[in-house]
Coordinates of C-alpha atoms in Angstrom, one line a residue:
Chain E
M11 CA 8.0 28.7 -32.0
K12 CA 9.4 24.5 -30.8
I13 CA 8.2 23.2 -27.5
L14 CA 11.1 20.9 -25.5
V15 CA 8.9 18.6 -23.1
T16 CA 11.1 16.8 -21.1
V17 CA 9.4 13.1 -19.6
K18 CA 10.0 10.7 -17.1
E19 CA 8.6 7.7 -15.8
V20 CA 8.0 7.3 -12.5
A21 CA 8.5 4.5 -10.7
T22 CA 5.0 3.6 -9.2
V23 CA 4.7 1.9 -5.0
E24 CA 1.5 -0.5 -4.2
D25 CA 0.5 0.4 -1.0
E26 CA 1.7 -2.9 0.5
F27 CA 5.1 -3.1 -0.6
E28 CA 9.0 -4.3 1.3
I29 CA 12.0 -2.9 1.3
E30 CA 14.9 -3.5 0.4
G31 CA 18.4 -1.9 1.1
T32 CA 17.6 1.6 -0.1
T33 CA 15.1 0.3 -2.7
I34 CA 11.6 -1.0 -3.0
A35 CA 11.3 -4.3 -4.2
D36 CA 11.0 -5.0 -7.6
E37 CA 7.8 -6.8 -7.3
Y38 CA 5.7 -3.6 -5.3
L39 CA 6.7 -1.2 -8.7
G40 CA 4.7 -0.3 -11.5
A41 CA 5.8 2.3 -14.4
D42 CA 3.6 5.3 -15.0
L43 CA 4.2 8.7 -16.8
N44 CA 5.2 11.1 -14.6
E45 CA 1.9 13.2 -12.9
W46 CA 3.5 16.8 -13.2
D47 CA 4.3 16.1 -17.1
D48 CA 1.4 15.1 -18.7
Y49 CA -0.1 18.6 -17.9
A50 CA 3.1 19.4 -19.2
I51 CA 3.1 17.2 -22.8
E52 CA -0.8 19.2 -22.9
E53 CA 0.2 22.7 -22.8
A54 CA 2.7 22.3 -25.4
V55 CA 0.3 20.1 -27.5
Q56 CA -2.6 22.9 -27.1
L57 CA 0.1 25.3 -28.1
Q58 CA 0.6 23.4 -30.9
E59 CA -3.1 23.4 -31.4
D60 CA -3.3 27.0 -31.1
G61 CA -0.5 27.6 -34.3
I62 CA 1.2 28.8 -31.9
A63 CA 3.9 25.9 -31.5
D64 CA 5.6 24.3 -35.1
E65 CA 6.7 21.2 -32.8
V66 CA 6.4 19.6 -29.7
V67 CA 9.3 17.7 -29.1
T68 CA 10.0 15.2 -25.8
V69 CA 12.8 14.2 -24.2
T70 CA 13.1 11.2 -21.8
I71 CA 15.9 10.1 -19.7
G72 CA 15.6 6.1 -19.0
P73 CA 16.0 2.6 -20.5
E74 CA 14.2 1.2 -22.3
D75 CA 11.6 -0.2 -20.5
C76 CA 9.5 3.3 -20.8
E77 CA 9.6 3.5 -24.5
Q78 CA 6.1 2.7 -23.8
T79 CA 5.4 6.2 -21.4
I80 CA 7.5 8.3 -24.1
R81 CA 4.7 6.5 -27.2
Q82 CA 1.9 7.2 -24.6
A83 CA 3.8 11.1 -25.1
L84 CA 3.5 10.7 -28.7
A85 CA -0.1 9.6 -29.2
K86 CA -1.1 12.6 -26.9
G87 CA 0.3 15.0 -29.6
A88 CA 3.9 15.2 -29.6
D89 CA 5.6 15.4 -32.8
R90 CA 9.1 12.8 -31.9
A91 CA 11.3 11.7 -29.1
V92 CA 14.8 11.6 -27.6
R93 CA 15.4 9.2 -24.5
V94 CA 18.6 9.1 -23.6
W95 CA 20.7 6.4 -21.6
D96 CA 23.7 4.6 -21.1
D97 CA 25.1 1.6 -19.3
A98 CA 26.4 4.5 -17.3
L99 CA 22.9 5.2 -15.9
E100 CA 22.5 1.7 -14.9
D101 CA 23.3 1.4 -11.6
V102 CA 22.4 4.3 -10.0
D103 CA 20.6 4.4 -7.6
L104 CA 18.9 8.3 -7.3
L105 CA 20.2 10.3 -10.3
D106 CA 20.9 14.2 -9.5
V107 CA 19.3 16.8 -10.2
G108 CA 23.0 18.6 -11.2
A109 CA 23.2 14.9 -13.1
K110 CA 20.1 15.3 -15.4
T111 CA 20.6 18.7 -15.6
E112 CA 23.8 17.7 -17.7
I113 CA 21.6 15.7 -19.9
L114 CA 18.3 18.1 -20.7
Q115 CA 21.1 20.5 -21.3
A116 CA 22.9 18.5 -24.1
V117 CA 19.9 17.6 -25.7
V118 CA 18.2 21.9 -24.7
E119 CA 21.1 22.7 -27.1
E120 CA 21.3 20.1 -30.0
E121 CA 17.7 21.3 -30.5
D122 CA 17.3 24.5 -29.8
P123 CA 14.2 24.7 -28.7
D124 CA 11.7 28.7 -27.4
L125 CA 10.7 26.7 -24.3
V126 CA 11.1 23.8 -22.3
L127 CA 8.1 23.1 -20.3
T128 CA 9.2 20.0 -17.1
G129 CA 7.0 18.7 -14.5
V130 CA 7.4 20.7 -11.0
Q131 CA 8.1 17.7 -9.8
A132 CA 8.7 13.8 -10.1
G133 CA 6.3 11.9 -8.5
D134 CA 9.1 10.0 -7.1
D135 CA 12.2 11.2 -6.1
S136 CA 10.4 14.6 -5.9
F137 CA 13.8 16.7 -6.1
A138 CA 11.1 19.6 -7.9
A139 CA 15.1 21.6 -8.5
T140 CA 15.3 20.1 -12.3
G141 CA 13.4 22.8 -14.2
V142 CA 15.3 25.6 -13.1
S143 CA 18.2 24.1 -12.5
L144 CA 18.5 23.2 -16.9
A145 CA 17.4 27.3 -17.0
E146 CA 20.6 28.4 -15.1
D147 CA 22.7 26.0 -16.7
L148 CA 21.1 26.9 -20.6
D149 CA 21.2 30.6 -19.7
F150 CA 17.2 30.7 -20.3
E151 CA 15.1 32.3 -18.0
W152 CA 12.6 30.3 -16.4
G153 CA 8.9 29.9 -13.7
A154 CA 8.3 27.1 -11.0
V155 CA 5.7 26.4 -10.6
V156 CA 3.0 27.8 -12.6
N157 CA -0.4 26.6 -13.0
H158 CA -1.3 29.3 -16.3
L159 CA 0.4 30.4 -19.1
E160 CA -0.6 32.8 -22.1
H161 CA -0.9 31.9 -24.4
D162 CA -0.4 34.5 -27.6
F163 CA 3.2 35.2 -26.1
D164 CA 3.5 39.2 -27.3
D165 CA 7.2 40.4 -27.8
G166 CA 8.8 37.0 -26.4
I167 CA 7.2 37.3 -23.4
A168 CA 6.0 34.8 -21.5
S169 CA 2.9 35.9 -18.9
V170 CA 2.2 32.7 -16.5
R171 CA 0.3 32.7 -13.3
R172 CA 2.8 30.9 -10.4
E173 CA 0.6 29.4 -7.9
L174 CA 1.8 30.1 -4.0
E175 CA 0.2 29.2 -1.1
G176 CA -2.0 29.6 0.3
G177 CA -4.6 30.6 -3.3
V178 CA -2.4 33.1 -4.0
E179 CA -1.3 33.6 -7.3
E180 CA 1.5 35.4 -8.9
L181 CA 0.9 37.3 -11.8
T182 CA 4.8 37.6 -14.1
E183 CA 6.3 37.9 -17.2
I184 CA 9.1 35.7 -17.8
E185 CA 11.6 36.6 -21.5
L186 CA 11.6 33.2 -23.9
P187 CA 13.2 31.2 -23.9
A188 CA 12.5 30.3 -20.7
V189 CA 12.3 26.4 -19.2
L190 CA 8.2 26.3 -17.1
T191 CA 8.2 24.3 -14.5
I192 CA 3.9 23.1 -14.7
Q193 CA 1.7 22.1 -12.4
T194 CA -0.6 20.0 -12.7
G195 CA -4.2 21.9 -12.6
I196 CA -3.5 24.0 -15.4
N197 CA -5.3 22.1 -18.4
E198 CA -6.7 18.5 -18.3
P199 CA -4.6 16.4 -19.6
R200 CA -6.0 14.2 -23.1
Y201 CA -6.0 10.5 -22.9
A202 CA -4.7 9.7 -26.1
S203 CA -7.1 8.3 -29.0
L204 CA -6.9 5.7 -30.8
R205 CA -5.7 7.4 -33.4
G206 CA -3.3 8.4 -31.8
I207 CA -2.1 5.1 -30.2
R208 CA -1.4 4.0 -33.5
Q209 CA 0.4 7.0 -35.5
A210 CA 2.7 7.2 -31.9
Q211 CA 4.2 3.4 -32.8
R212 CA 5.5 5.7 -36.7
K213 CA 6.8 8.4 -35.2
E214 CA 10.8 8.8 -34.6
L215 CA 11.9 8.1 -31.6
D216 CA 15.5 9.1 -31.3
V217 CA 17.6 7.3 -28.5
Q218 CA 21.6 8.3 -27.8
S219 CA 24.3 7.4 -25.3
L220 CA 25.7 10.1 -23.5
A221 CA 29.2 9.8 -25.4
D222 CA 26.6 11.6 -28.7
I223 CA 24.9 14.0 -26.5
G224 CA 28.6 14.7 -25.7
V225 CA 27.6 14.6 -21.7
D226 CA 31.1 13.0 -20.2
E227 CA 30.3 9.8 -17.9
S228 CA 32.3 11.6 -15.1
A229 CA 28.7 14.5 -14.5
I230 CA 26.5 12.4 -14.0
E231 CA 28.6 11.4 -10.8
S232 CA 25.9 11.8 -7.9
Q233 CA 27.1 13.9 -4.9
L234 CA 24.1 12.8 -3.0
E235 CA 24.5 9.2 -2.1
L236 CA 21.3 7.8 -1.0
T237 CA 22.0 6.0 2.4
D238 CA 18.7 4.9 3.4
M239 CA 15.4 3.7 3.5
Y240 CA 12.8 3.3 5.1
E241 CA 8.7 3.7 6.1
P242 CA 7.8 6.2 8.4
E243 CA 6.7 6.2 11.2
S244 CA 3.0 6.7 12.8
E245 CA 3.3 9.5 15.4
S246 CA -0.8 8.5 15.5
D247 CA -2.5 7.0 18.2
V248 CA -5.1 6.1 15.8
T249 CA -7.8 4.6 17.0
I250 CA -8.9 1.9 14.1
W251 CA -12.5 1.0 13.8
E252 CA -13.6 -2.9 12.7
G253 CA -16.4 -4.6 11.4
S254 CA -18.9 -4.4 8.6
A255 CA -19.6 -1.5 6.7
E256 CA -23.0 -0.3 8.6
E257 CA -21.0 -0.9 12.2
T258 CA -18.2 1.0 11.7
A259 CA -21.0 4.3 9.8
S260 CA -21.9 3.9 13.6
E261 CA -18.4 4.4 15.6
L262 CA -18.9 7.5 13.1
G263 CA -22.2 8.5 13.8
D264 CA -21.5 8.7 17.6
L265 CA -18.7 10.1 17.2
L266 CA -19.7 13.7 15.4
R267 CA -23.3 13.5 18.1
E268 CA -20.3 12.5 20.9
K269 CA -18.8 16.0 19.6
G270 CA -22.3 18.3 18.9
V271 CA -21.7 18.5 15.3
A272 CA -23.4 16.6 13.8
P273 CA -28.1 15.8 14.2
Chain G
M17 CA 33.5 27.3 6.1
T18 CA 31.6 25.7 8.9
D19 CA 29.1 28.7 9.6
V20 CA 25.2 28.5 7.6
L21 CA 23.5 31.6 4.8
A22 CA 19.9 30.9 6.1
V23 CA 17.7 32.2 3.4
T24 CA 13.9 34.1 4.7
D25 CA 10.9 34.1 2.5
H26 CA 8.0 37.1 2.7
R27 CA 4.6 38.5 0.8
R28 CA 3.2 40.9 0.6
G29 CA 4.5 42.6 4.0
D30 CA 4.9 39.3 5.5
L31 CA 7.2 37.1 7.0
R32 CA 6.4 34.0 6.4
D33 CA 6.3 31.0 9.3
V34 CA 9.0 28.8 7.5
S35 CA 11.0 32.6 7.4
Y36 CA 11.1 32.1 11.8
E37 CA 11.0 27.7 11.7
I38 CA 14.4 27.7 9.4
I39 CA 16.5 29.8 12.3
T40 CA 15.8 27.5 14.0
A41 CA 17.1 24.5 11.4
G42 CA 20.1 26.8 11.0
R43 CA 20.8 27.0 14.4
Q44 CA 20.7 24.0 14.2
L45 CA 23.5 22.4 11.4
A46 CA 24.7 25.9 12.5
D47 CA 26.1 24.5 16.2
E48 CA 26.7 21.1 15.1
T49 CA 29.0 22.4 12.0
G50 CA 30.5 25.3 15.0
G51 CA 30.3 28.6 12.9
D52 CA 28.2 31.1 12.4
L53 CA 24.4 31.3 11.5
H54 CA 23.9 34.4 9.0
L55 CA 20.3 34.7 8.4
A56 CA 19.7 37.1 4.2
V57 CA 16.5 39.4 3.8
I58 CA 16.2 40.0 0.0
S59 CA 13.7 43.0 -0.7
G60 CA 10.6 44.3 1.3
T61 CA 11.0 46.4 3.6
V62 CA 13.8 44.5 4.9
D63 CA 15.0 46.9 8.2
E64 CA 11.5 46.2 10.1
F65 CA 12.1 42.3 8.3
A66 CA 15.6 41.6 10.5
D67 CA 14.5 43.5 13.3
K68 CA 11.1 40.9 13.7
L69 CA 13.9 38.2 13.0
D70 CA 16.3 38.3 15.5
R71 CA 15.3 36.0 18.0
D72 CA 17.6 33.8 19.2
G73 CA 20.2 31.8 17.9
V74 CA 21.0 34.2 15.1
D75 CA 24.2 35.8 14.4
V76 CA 24.3 38.0 11.8
I77 CA 21.3 39.4 9.8
H78 CA 21.8 40.5 6.2
T79 CA 19.4 43.0 5.0
V80 CA 19.8 43.2 0.9
D81 CA 17.3 46.1 -0.3
E82 CA 16.2 45.3 -3.3
G83 CA 13.1 45.4 -5.0
E84 CA 9.6 45.4 -3.2
E85 CA 8.8 41.7 -3.7
F86 CA 10.1 38.8 -4.3
N87 CA 12.1 38.7 -7.4
H88 CA 13.7 34.7 -9.0
N89 CA 16.4 37.1 -10.8
V90 CA 16.8 39.0 -7.8
Y91 CA 17.7 36.4 -5.0
T92 CA 19.6 34.1 -6.9
Q93 CA 22.0 36.7 -7.5
A94 CA 22.1 38.4 -4.1
V95 CA 22.7 35.1 -3.2
V96 CA 25.2 33.9 -4.8
Q97 CA 27.0 37.6 -3.7
L98 CA 26.1 36.2 -0.2
Y99 CA 27.7 32.7 -0.7
D100 CA 30.7 34.2 -2.3
D101 CA 31.3 36.9 0.8
L102 CA 30.7 34.8 3.7
A103 CA 32.3 31.4 2.3
P104 CA 29.5 29.8 4.7
Q105 CA 29.2 25.8 3.8
Y106 CA 25.1 25.2 4.0
V107 CA 22.6 27.4 2.1
L108 CA 19.2 27.1 3.3
T109 CA 16.5 27.7 2.1
P110 CA 12.6 27.5 2.8
N111 CA 10.9 24.3 0.6
S112 CA 8.5 27.3 -1.4
V113 CA 7.7 27.8 -3.7
N114 CA 9.7 30.8 -3.7
G115 CA 12.3 28.8 -2.5
L116 CA 11.9 26.8 -5.3
D117 CA 12.1 29.5 -8.2
Y118 CA 15.3 30.5 -7.2
A119 CA 17.1 27.4 -4.9
P120 CA 17.9 25.2 -8.0
A121 CA 19.3 28.0 -9.8
V122 CA 21.6 29.4 -7.3
A123 CA 22.6 25.1 -6.9
N124 CA 23.5 25.5 -10.2
R125 CA 25.6 28.4 -10.7
L126 CA 28.1 28.3 -7.3
G127 CA 27.9 24.5 -8.6
L128 CA 26.9 22.6 -4.8
P129 CA 24.2 20.2 -5.4
I130 CA 20.9 20.6 -4.7
V131 CA 19.0 18.5 -1.6
T132 CA 15.5 20.0 -1.7
D133 CA 12.2 19.2 1.2
T134 CA 14.7 18.0 4.0
V135 CA 12.7 17.3 7.1
D136 CA 15.7 16.7 9.4
L137 CA 19.7 17.2 9.1
D138 CA 22.4 16.0 11.1
T139 CA 26.6 16.5 10.6
D140 CA 29.2 15.5 11.9
G141 CA 31.2 18.8 9.8
E142 CA 31.9 16.7 6.9
T143 CA 29.0 14.9 6.1
L144 CA 25.5 16.0 4.9
I145 CA 22.8 13.7 6.3
A146 CA 19.6 14.6 4.8
T147 CA 16.5 13.0 5.7
R148 CA 13.9 13.1 3.0
E149 CA 10.8 12.0 1.5
M150 CA 10.4 9.2 -1.7
Y151 CA 7.3 8.1 -3.7
G152 CA 4.4 10.3 -2.8
G153 CA 5.4 10.6 1.8
K154 CA 5.2 6.1 1.9
V155 CA 9.2 6.0 2.2
E156 CA 11.5 8.5 4.0
T157 CA 15.5 8.2 3.5
T158 CA 18.4 9.9 3.9
S159 CA 20.7 10.8 2.0
E160 CA 24.6 11.8 2.4
L161 CA 26.3 15.1 0.5
A162 CA 30.2 15.6 1.6
D163 CA 31.3 19.5 1.7
N164 CA 29.2 21.8 0.5
A165 CA 25.4 22.2 -0.2
V166 CA 22.1 24.0 -1.1
V167 CA 19.2 22.8 0.7
T168 CA 15.8 23.6 0.9
I169 CA 14.0 22.5 4.0
R170 CA 10.3 21.8 4.5
G171 CA 8.0 24.3 6.2
A172 CA 6.7 23.1 9.4
E173 CA 9.4 20.6 10.2
W174 CA 10.8 22.9 12.5
P175 CA 9.7 25.1 15.3
A176 CA 8.9 28.1 14.4
A177 CA 12.8 30.7 16.7
E178 CA 11.1 32.6 19.4
G179 CA 13.6 35.0 22.5
T180 CA 14.8 37.9 21.2
G181 CA 18.8 37.8 19.5
D182 CA 21.1 40.4 19.8
A183 CA 22.5 39.5 15.6
A184 CA 23.9 42.0 14.3
I185 CA 22.1 44.1 11.1
E186 CA 24.5 44.3 7.8
A187 CA 23.1 46.1 4.9
F188 CA 24.4 44.1 2.1
D189 CA 25.2 46.3 -1.1
A190 CA 24.2 43.5 -3.3
D191 CA 25.5 44.3 -7.2
I192 CA 22.7 43.4 -9.5
D193 CA 22.5 42.6 -13.1
E194 CA 19.1 44.8 -13.7
D195 CA 20.3 42.9 -17.5
A196 CA 20.2 39.4 -16.0
I197 CA 16.6 39.7 -14.3
G198 CA 14.5 38.3 -16.8
S199 CA 11.3 39.1 -15.8
S200 CA 8.9 40.6 -14.0
V201 CA 6.6 39.9 -11.2
N202 CA 3.2 41.9 -12.4
G203 CA 1.1 41.4 -8.7
F204 CA -1.4 39.3 -7.4
E205 CA -4.3 37.1 -7.2
E206 CA -6.6 35.4 -4.8
V207 CA -8.0 33.0 -6.4
A208 CA -9.4 30.7 -3.4
G209 CA -12.1 32.2 -2.9
G210 CA -16.4 31.8 -3.7
D211 CA -19.3 32.0 -1.7
V212 CA -18.2 29.7 0.5
D213 CA -15.8 30.1 3.0
I214 CA -14.0 26.5 4.4
S215 CA -12.0 27.9 6.4
E216 CA -15.4 29.0 8.7
A217 CA -17.4 25.6 8.5
D218 CA -17.6 23.3 12.2
V219 CA -17.5 20.6 10.3
L220 CA -16.1 19.1 6.6
V221 CA -16.5 16.4 4.5
S222 CA -12.9 16.0 2.6
V223 CA -12.9 14.3 -0.7
G224 CA -9.9 13.2 -2.5
R225 CA -8.6 11.1 -5.5
G226 CA -10.6 8.0 -3.9
I227 CA -13.8 9.1 -4.8
E228 CA -13.1 7.7 -8.5
E229 CA -14.9 9.5 -10.4
E230 CA -17.4 12.9 -11.1
D231 CA -20.7 11.1 -10.8
N232 CA -19.3 10.4 -7.6
I233 CA -19.2 13.6 -5.8
P234 CA -22.8 13.5 -5.0
I235 CA -22.8 10.6 -2.3
I236 CA -20.2 13.2 -0.8
E237 CA -22.5 15.8 -1.2
D238 CA -25.2 13.2 0.1
L239 CA -23.7 13.0 3.1
A240 CA -22.9 16.8 3.8
D241 CA -26.4 17.9 3.5
A242 CA -27.6 14.9 6.0
L243 CA -24.4 16.0 8.1
D244 CA -25.3 19.9 7.4
A245 CA -21.6 19.5 7.0
T246 CA -19.4 21.8 4.1
V247 CA -17.3 19.1 1.5
S248 CA -14.0 20.5 1.3
S249 CA -11.6 18.4 -1.8
S250 CA -7.8 17.8 -1.8
R251 CA -6.1 18.9 -5.0
P252 CA -6.8 16.5 -8.2
I253 CA -10.6 17.3 -6.9
V254 CA -9.7 20.8 -8.1
D255 CA -7.6 20.0 -10.5
N256 CA -9.8 17.8 -12.4
G257 CA -13.3 20.8 -11.8
W258 CA -14.7 18.4 -10.1
L259 CA -15.8 21.3 -7.9
P260 CA -14.6 24.5 -8.0
K261 CA -10.5 26.0 -6.3
N262 CA -12.6 27.9 -3.4
R263 CA -12.5 24.0 -1.6
Q264 CA -10.0 23.2 -1.9
V265 CA -7.8 22.2 1.5
G266 CA -3.8 22.7 1.1
Q267 CA -0.8 24.5 0.7
S268 CA -2.1 26.1 -2.3
G269 CA -5.5 25.7 -1.1
K270 CA -7.2 27.4 2.3
V271 CA -5.6 26.3 5.3
V272 CA -8.5 24.8 7.4
T273 CA -9.1 24.2 11.4
P274 CA -12.5 22.8 11.7
D275 CA -13.6 20.3 15.3
V276 CA -14.4 17.3 12.9
Y277 CA -12.5 16.5 9.4
I278 CA -13.6 13.5 7.8
A279 CA -11.3 12.8 4.5
I280 CA -12.6 10.1 2.7
G281 CA -10.1 9.0 0.1
I282 CA -7.2 10.6 0.7
S283 CA -4.1 9.5 1.2
G284 CA -2.6 12.3 2.4
A285 CA 0.4 14.5 0.8
V286 CA 2.3 16.6 2.9
Q287 CA 0.9 20.0 0.6
H288 CA -2.5 18.5 1.8
V289 CA -1.5 18.0 5.2
A290 CA -0.1 21.0 5.8
G291 CA -3.4 23.3 5.4
M292 CA -5.9 20.1 7.2
K293 CA -3.1 19.1 10.0
G294 CA -5.1 21.7 13.2
S295 CA -8.4 20.0 12.6
D296 CA -8.6 19.5 16.2
T297 CA -10.3 15.6 14.8
I298 CA -9.4 14.3 11.6
V299 CA -10.9 10.7 10.5
A300 CA -10.2 9.2 7.5
I301 CA -11.9 7.0 5.0
N302 CA -9.9 4.3 3.1
T303 CA -9.3 1.5 1.9
D304 CA -4.9 1.6 2.5
P305 CA -3.9 1.2 5.6
N306 CA -0.4 2.4 4.4
A307 CA -1.9 6.3 3.2
P308 CA 0.4 8.8 4.8
I309 CA -3.5 9.8 6.8
M310 CA -3.4 7.5 9.7
D311 CA -0.4 9.5 10.4
I312 CA -2.6 12.0 11.7
A313 CA -5.4 10.8 12.1
D314 CA -7.2 10.8 15.0
Y315 CA -9.9 7.6 13.3
A316 CA -10.1 5.4 10.8
I317 CA -12.1 3.2 9.2
H318 CA -9.8 0.8 6.5
D319 CA -13.3 0.5 3.6
D320 CA -14.3 1.1 1.1
L321 CA -14.9 4.9 0.9
F322 CA -18.2 3.8 -1.1
D323 CA -19.5 1.0 1.0
V324 CA -19.0 3.7 4.5
V325 CA -20.5 6.9 3.2
P326 CA -23.9 6.2 2.6
A327 CA -25.2 3.8 5.2
L328 CA -23.3 7.3 7.4
T329 CA -25.2 9.7 5.2
E330 CA -28.6 6.6 6.2
E331 CA -27.8 7.2 9.7
F332 CA -28.7 10.1 9.8
G333 CA -31.6 10.4 8.0
G334 CA -30.1 11.5 4.6

């Protein structure tokens, strides 16, 4: 079985930041492997270790800068990586679900995996829609918000649990090929070992342009235009206790006694 | 094309709250486009559901009597067929786990853009302005979409529709292609059980990512002991296996309403807030003054939890 994992390098934001137009100023931004994708990579690597997956390939839409993040996935055990980037993507503020789907679809069709794992959502734009949209484009089955996956795939079926709201899980069977969007907590993502990090440097990282994968530039035009970005207004009239830890703890202690909920 | 089609959510025989909230969101949009609000209720006891959904502002309720519980293949096919039949401008679905399991497929099949997890919607009839959050709630953004779109709405952002309506209730005969159903739901399991029921606690001492590592959890337990309170947590703590699932507060965990909720090192992601905002008094201990938890806290200490928590424990003789 071949597994393709979508990997995204997401922007992280410091506690204090400034907004410039419809973006956060560069100096307040960091970059990291998307948390949900980390769990998807781990699940794929575990399937490989269990002798079920023969090959784990990652695909990333991103500029050269994100190769460090892709190498993290390779260091954790993915076999090779595909990175798609193009000058046409440079100036896009917000790549929408449709555009991401078009690009990923082209790569999945080329790679022809049995299973595609994606994170439930990306920590920066939080769309949580690309995996299911991709499945529909590919005519694959799918499952969203999967927090348990049986590793036997009897009769080409993925037995999964989907994490619903309120502490309820849905037990579902999904025919392969399928796209599963992976929820945090499904496993415990490993840290890359030093050996893994060294090996990752030698693994194949194939860079493709839109033309290489046969996607027309017009296909990635976003139908969604970001028009404003601002810090949410606080709705709270919060009372802030200030002073040393002992002083603020004492304020909180008084409140708890006043409410009659502490000894 | 000015109408709005809103799809409702139910599980195990009960309509979920967002089904009444989506009526309000849908009515608001339909008023702005000058169109009708169509509701869809798919699978389960649809006629019973339709009676309950007939609230002020709904024009037509379409019942799709196919299967008992949610199946994304059925929902996708039914919503696509309703869209083809009704030609609405916007399709609204809940941004629930199930909403996210079919809305992107519907958008893709119809060739429409999708915007998820919206907290506000506005339209001049031509352009939809969708407000949503990015970067874990640190910023809010507006996006514009021309023409038609699929939109998922966040729960608890719109008030539930009330009053009794006089909607037309119409059975929609969806032509479901059984061969295209490649998934089956075989049951449900409650997983947040266990020996402690955090939803019964008067005081919750709740711990989040700010605790940094498992070895630090005992300082929270010591505080809970001193206060005779119960320990709960946000999602990452449970994901890491540092506390059992029955301690998780939030959308996918338990909804809690204690007298006092002390959020320690919790940033306040929307999924967490959904589970604890009904607490009587909320106290946040967090170094980040801009953390989203501050928006709903009644009292806050912007300081290092590793200093404040032991000081409080000591104050109560711990």
